[in-house]
C-alpha cells in the first residue's frame, strides 16, 4: 500500500511535488480572488456583501469562504495587499528624494495617492470590524513609523546618513515624531476624502473649501505643518498677508 500524507497525496518525492504544486495553485488563486475582490469593492463600495462580491467577480460565495473563511478574512487579505503595495511605495519614496523635508512630503504624497485612488477600498480595509485586520493595520502603521523615523534621524543628528551609533534618546524622539506624522496624515486624509466624496455642491464654508482642495494642496499643507510646526506655518501666513 502506498503511504498517504495528510494532504491526500502519496508520500515521498511525488507527494512533495504534488503538495508544492497544489500550494502554488492555491496561492495563485487566492491572489486572483483578492485582486478581483478589490475591484468589486472599488466599484460597489465598502458596504458590499460577500454575495455581491462573488457575483461581481464571477464566482460563488462558497469559493470565497473556502479561501477566506468569512468577510473579515477577505477584508484582511485585501487590506494586506493594499498595505504591501503602499509599503513598497513608501520605501521607494524615502529612497529617491533628498533631505528629510522632501522625504516627508514624498510620504504624504504616497499616502494621499493611495486614499484618493480608491476611497471605497481605503474605507473597506481600514474599518475596525475585523480584529485580525486591525492587527495588520497596527503592524503596518508601526512599519510606516519606522520608515518616517529613519527619514527624520538625519535632521535630529545633523548628519545624513545618521550613522550606526544613534543613541536611544534620539531614536525615541524620532519614533515619537514619526508617530505624530503618521497620525496627522491619516486623520487629515480621512477627513479630506470624506469631503471629496460628498462634494461641494449645495454646501458652504469650511466643508465646501475642503471639498475643493486638491491632493497637491493638501500635501503642501501637511508637509508644511509637519516640518515647520504651528509657529512656522503662522509666520508664513503672516508674510503672505497684505
Tab-separated table of C-alpha atoms in Angstrom:
chain	number	residue	atom	x	y	z
A	1	UNK	CA	0.000	0.000	0.000
A	2	UNK	CA	1.326	3.452	-0.918
A	3	UNK	CA	1.527	5.678	2.182
A	4	UNK	CA	-0.758	8.686	2.089
A	5	UNK	CA	0.262	12.062	3.560
A	6	UNK	CA	-2.076	14.400	5.382
A	7	UNK	CA	-2.957	16.336	2.199
A	8	UNK	CA	-4.144	13.206	0.421
A	9	UNK	CA	-1.072	12.891	-1.838
A	10	UNK	CA	1.234	9.833	-1.911
A	11	UNK	CA	4.309	10.077	0.311
A	12	UNK	CA	7.891	10.667	-0.780
A	13	UNK	CA	9.080	12.965	-3.561
A	14	UNK	CA	5.853	12.595	-5.558
A	15	UNK	CA	3.854	13.770	-2.544
A	16	UNK	CA	6.171	16.706	-2.001
A	17	UNK	CA	5.923	17.732	-5.654
A	18	UNK	CA	2.159	17.438	-5.699
A	19	UNK	CA	1.829	19.354	-2.435
A	20	UNK	CA	4.088	22.095	-3.766
A	21	UNK	CA	2.087	22.389	-6.980
A	22	UNK	CA	-1.190	22.467	-5.046
A	23	UNK	CA	0.137	25.100	-2.635
A	24	UNK	CA	1.313	27.192	-5.580
A	25	UNK	CA	-2.047	26.871	-7.308
A	26	UNK	CA	-3.933	27.788	-4.130
A	27	UNK	CA	-1.695	30.796	-3.511
A	28	UNK	CA	-2.118	31.987	-7.099
A	29	UNK	CA	-5.888	31.516	-6.995
A	30	UNK	CA	-6.118	33.343	-3.675
A	31	UNK	CA	-4.165	36.286	-5.102
A	32	UNK	CA	-6.516	36.394	-8.093
A	33	UNK	CA	-9.558	36.453	-5.803
A	34	UNK	CA	-8.036	39.224	-3.674
A	35	UNK	CA	-7.377	41.319	-6.777
A	36	UNK	CA	-10.884	40.713	-8.095
A	37	UNK	CA	-12.484	41.457	-4.719
A	38	UNK	CA	-10.578	44.717	-4.541
A	39	UNK	CA	-12.022	45.724	-7.923
A	40	UNK	CA	-15.521	44.789	-6.737
A	41	UNK	CA	-15.173	46.954	-3.621
A	42	UNK	CA	-13.804	49.800	-5.732
A	43	UNK	CA	-16.926	49.729	-7.940
A	44	UNK	CA	-19.632	48.791	-5.422
A	45	UNK	CA	-18.437	50.495	-2.239
A	46	UNK	CA	-17.153	49.393	1.185
A	47	UNK	CA	-20.526	48.002	2.314
A	48	UNK	CA	-20.609	45.377	-0.438
A	49	UNK	CA	-21.689	41.921	0.748
A	50	UNK	CA	-19.887	38.638	0.152
A	51	UNK	CA	-22.671	37.592	-2.238
A	52	UNK	CA	-22.306	40.830	-4.213
A	53	UNK	CA	-18.541	40.389	-4.359
A	54	UNK	CA	-18.926	36.825	-5.583
A	55	UNK	CA	-21.392	37.918	-8.272
A	56	UNK	CA	-19.160	40.799	-9.345
A	57	UNK	CA	-16.106	38.591	-9.815
A	58	UNK	CA	-17.970	35.637	-11.325
A	59	UNK	CA	-17.605	33.037	-8.608
A	60	UNK	CA	-19.635	31.682	-5.673
A	61	UNK	CA	-19.759	32.575	-2.005
A	62	UNK	CA	-18.613	29.071	-1.154
A	63	UNK	CA	-15.377	29.645	-3.068
A	64	UNK	CA	-14.757	32.897	-1.193
A	65	UNK	CA	-15.444	31.206	2.139
A	66	UNK	CA	-13.137	28.346	1.183
A	67	UNK	CA	-10.228	30.732	0.688
A	68	UNK	CA	-11.021	33.412	3.293
A	69	UNK	CA	-13.328	31.782	5.907
A	70	UNK	CA	-15.514	34.901	6.258
A	71	UNK	CA	-15.802	38.548	5.248
A	72	UNK	CA	-13.320	39.591	7.923
A	73	UNK	CA	-10.787	37.226	6.374
A	74	UNK	CA	-11.384	38.735	2.941
A	75	UNK	CA	-11.046	42.246	4.382
A	76	UNK	CA	-7.743	41.274	5.944
A	77	UNK	CA	-6.454	39.794	2.691
A	78	UNK	CA	-7.460	42.813	0.605
A	79	UNK	CA	-6.065	45.107	3.263
A	80	UNK	CA	-2.753	43.277	3.329
A	81	UNK	CA	-2.453	43.546	-0.453
A	82	UNK	CA	-3.084	47.295	-0.259
A	83	UNK	CA	-0.654	47.692	2.615
A	84	UNK	CA	2.065	45.714	0.830
A	85	UNK	CA	1.836	47.979	-2.211
A	86	UNK	CA	1.816	51.072	-0.054
A	87	UNK	CA	4.799	49.841	1.951
A	88	UNK	CA	6.789	49.406	-1.259
A	89	UNK	CA	5.796	52.857	-2.487
A	90	UNK	CA	6.745	54.452	0.839
A	91	UNK	CA	10.117	52.747	0.870
A	92	UNK	CA	10.781	53.825	-2.713
A	93	UNK	CA	9.726	57.390	-1.958
A	94	UNK	CA	12.040	57.547	1.036
A	95	UNK	CA	14.957	56.223	-1.020
A	96	UNK	CA	14.688	58.546	-4.039
A	97	UNK	CA	14.327	62.017	-2.570
A	98	UNK	CA	16.719	64.430	-0.904
A	99	UNK	CA	16.533	65.739	2.645
A	100	UNK	CA	14.125	64.908	5.477
A	101	UNK	CA	11.578	67.542	4.487
A	102	UNK	CA	11.408	66.204	0.925
A	103	UNK	CA	11.071	62.669	2.279
A	104	UNK	CA	8.154	63.649	4.467
A	105	UNK	CA	6.470	65.346	1.515
A	106	UNK	CA	7.014	62.235	-0.623
A	107	UNK	CA	5.489	60.005	2.056
A	108	UNK	CA	2.480	62.279	2.416
A	109	UNK	CA	2.060	62.122	-1.360
A	110	UNK	CA	2.141	58.312	-1.370
A	111	UNK	CA	-0.442	58.048	1.398
A	112	UNK	CA	-2.834	60.546	-0.186
A	113	UNK	CA	-2.464	58.892	-3.594
A	114	UNK	CA	-3.483	55.591	-2.041
A	115	UNK	CA	-6.519	57.148	-0.354
A	116	UNK	CA	-7.591	59.138	-3.408
A	117	UNK	CA	-7.125	56.262	-5.879
A	118	UNK	CA	-9.985	54.334	-4.279
A	119	UNK	CA	-11.786	55.780	-1.242
A	120	UNK	CA	-14.054	52.720	-1.184
A	121	UNK	CA	-11.146	50.293	-0.890
A	122	UNK	CA	-9.483	52.522	1.712
A	123	UNK	CA	-12.657	52.505	3.813
A	124	UNK	CA	-13.057	48.746	3.337
A	125	UNK	CA	-9.577	47.898	4.609
A	126	UNK	CA	-9.374	50.406	7.472
A	127	UNK	CA	-12.630	49.600	9.195
A	128	UNK	CA	-12.179	48.068	12.671
A	129	UNK	CA	-14.776	45.363	12.093
A	130	UNK	CA	-12.202	42.597	11.726
A	131	UNK	CA	-9.887	42.151	14.746
A	132	UNK	CA	-7.209	40.437	12.659
A	133	UNK	CA	-7.325	43.223	10.125
A	134	UNK	CA	-6.976	45.810	12.848
A	135	UNK	CA	-3.861	43.968	13.981
A	136	UNK	CA	-2.423	44.061	10.468
A	137	UNK	CA	-3.121	47.775	10.260
A	138	UNK	CA	-1.409	48.416	13.586
A	139	UNK	CA	1.579	46.462	12.328
A	140	UNK	CA	1.619	48.431	9.099
A	141	UNK	CA	1.398	51.741	10.936
A	142	UNK	CA	4.386	50.654	13.017
A	143	UNK	CA	6.328	49.949	9.818
A	144	UNK	CA	5.366	53.334	8.386
A	145	UNK	CA	6.505	54.904	11.657
A	146	UNK	CA	9.894	53.213	11.232
A	147	UNK	CA	10.221	54.500	7.665
A	148	UNK	CA	9.388	58.029	8.735
A	149	UNK	CA	11.689	57.815	11.757
A	150	UNK	CA	14.591	56.772	9.529
A	151	UNK	CA	13.938	59.833	7.388
A	152	UNK	CA	13.866	62.120	10.419
A	153	UNK	CA	17.075	60.880	12.038
A	154	UNK	CA	19.405	62.961	9.826
A	155	UNK	CA	17.543	66.124	10.849
A	156	UNK	CA	17.793	65.219	14.526
A	157	UNK	CA	21.509	64.429	14.331
A	158	UNK	CA	22.539	66.997	11.748
A	159	UNK	CA	24.094	64.341	9.507
A	160	UNK	CA	22.927	62.352	6.513
A	161	UNK	CA	23.110	59.382	6.739
A	162	UNK	CA	22.769	59.319	10.533
A	163	UNK	CA	25.298	56.518	11.070
A	164	UNK	CA	25.044	53.323	13.132
A	165	UNK	CA	25.749	54.919	16.540
A	166	UNK	CA	22.380	56.596	17.096
A	167	UNK	CA	21.654	56.849	20.809
A	168	UNK	CA	18.424	55.617	22.351
A	169	UNK	CA	17.164	59.098	23.216
A	170	UNK	CA	17.459	60.262	19.594
A	171	UNK	CA	15.731	57.106	18.404
A	172	UNK	CA	12.914	57.696	20.908
A	173	UNK	CA	12.433	61.285	19.721
A	174	UNK	CA	12.425	60.153	16.089
A	175	UNK	CA	9.869	57.448	16.891
A	176	UNK	CA	7.557	59.901	18.653
A	177	UNK	CA	7.883	62.410	15.823
A	178	UNK	CA	7.129	59.676	13.301
A	179	UNK	CA	4.016	58.620	15.222
A	180	UNK	CA	2.794	62.197	15.097
A	181	UNK	CA	3.486	62.404	11.375
A	182	UNK	CA	1.551	59.229	10.591
A	183	UNK	CA	-1.324	60.093	12.913
A	184	UNK	CA	-1.762	63.570	11.468
A	185	UNK	CA	-1.608	62.430	7.857
A	186	UNK	CA	-4.052	59.588	8.383
A	187	UNK	CA	-6.598	61.737	10.249
A	188	UNK	CA	-6.346	64.609	7.770
A	189	UNK	CA	-6.584	62.254	4.792
A	190	UNK	CA	-9.754	60.632	6.119
A	191	UNK	CA	-11.398	63.998	6.768
A	192	UNK	CA	-10.370	65.270	3.332
A	193	UNK	CA	-11.523	62.205	1.397
A	194	UNK	CA	-14.894	62.301	3.189
A	195	UNK	CA	-15.448	65.851	1.973
A	196	UNK	CA	-14.229	64.909	-1.510
A	197	UNK	CA	-16.838	62.150	-1.722
A	198	UNK	CA	-19.651	64.421	-0.521
A	199	UNK	CA	-18.571	67.207	-2.867
A	200	UNK	CA	-19.039	70.996	-2.571
A	201	UNK	CA	-22.459	71.177	-4.272
A	202	UNK	CA	-25.059	72.777	-2.024
A	203	UNK	CA	-22.579	73.310	0.810
A	204	UNK	CA	-20.710	76.319	2.081
A	205	UNK	CA	-17.943	77.361	4.404
A	206	UNK	CA	-15.201	75.040	5.621
A	207	UNK	CA	-16.739	71.827	4.290
A	208	UNK	CA	-17.044	73.225	0.767
A	209	UNK	CA	-13.477	74.536	0.900
A	210	UNK	CA	-12.218	71.114	1.937
A	211	UNK	CA	-14.168	69.502	-0.892
A	212	UNK	CA	-12.477	71.838	-3.378
A	213	UNK	CA	-8.973	71.274	-2.005
A	214	UNK	CA	-6.729	69.301	-4.369
A	215	UNK	CA	-4.478	66.461	-3.297
A	216	UNK	CA	-1.435	68.580	-4.150
A	217	UNK	CA	-2.698	71.424	-1.955
A	218	UNK	CA	-3.345	69.077	0.951
A	219	UNK	CA	0.119	67.546	0.526
A	220	UNK	CA	1.689	71.012	0.685
A	221	UNK	CA	-0.302	71.947	3.813
A	222	UNK	CA	0.551	68.728	5.635
A	223	UNK	CA	4.223	68.910	4.673
A	224	UNK	CA	4.445	72.472	5.972
A	225	UNK	CA	2.715	71.606	9.238
A	226	UNK	CA	4.817	68.511	9.800
A	227	UNK	CA	8.116	70.227	9.117
A	228	UNK	CA	7.642	73.822	10.306
A	229	UNK	CA	5.107	73.261	13.058
A	230	UNK	CA	2.444	75.743	14.133
A	231	UNK	CA	4.903	78.614	14.589
A	232	UNK	CA	6.397	78.233	11.115
A	233	UNK	CA	3.014	77.953	9.418
A	234	UNK	CA	1.742	81.021	11.308
A	235	UNK	CA	4.844	83.025	10.395
A	236	UNK	CA	4.466	82.105	6.718
A	237	UNK	CA	0.783	83.067	6.767
A	238	UNK	CA	1.639	86.469	8.226
A	239	UNK	CA	4.178	87.096	5.469
A	240	UNK	CA	1.505	86.329	2.862
A	241	UNK	CA	-0.994	88.722	4.451
A	242	UNK	CA	-1.229	92.274	2.978
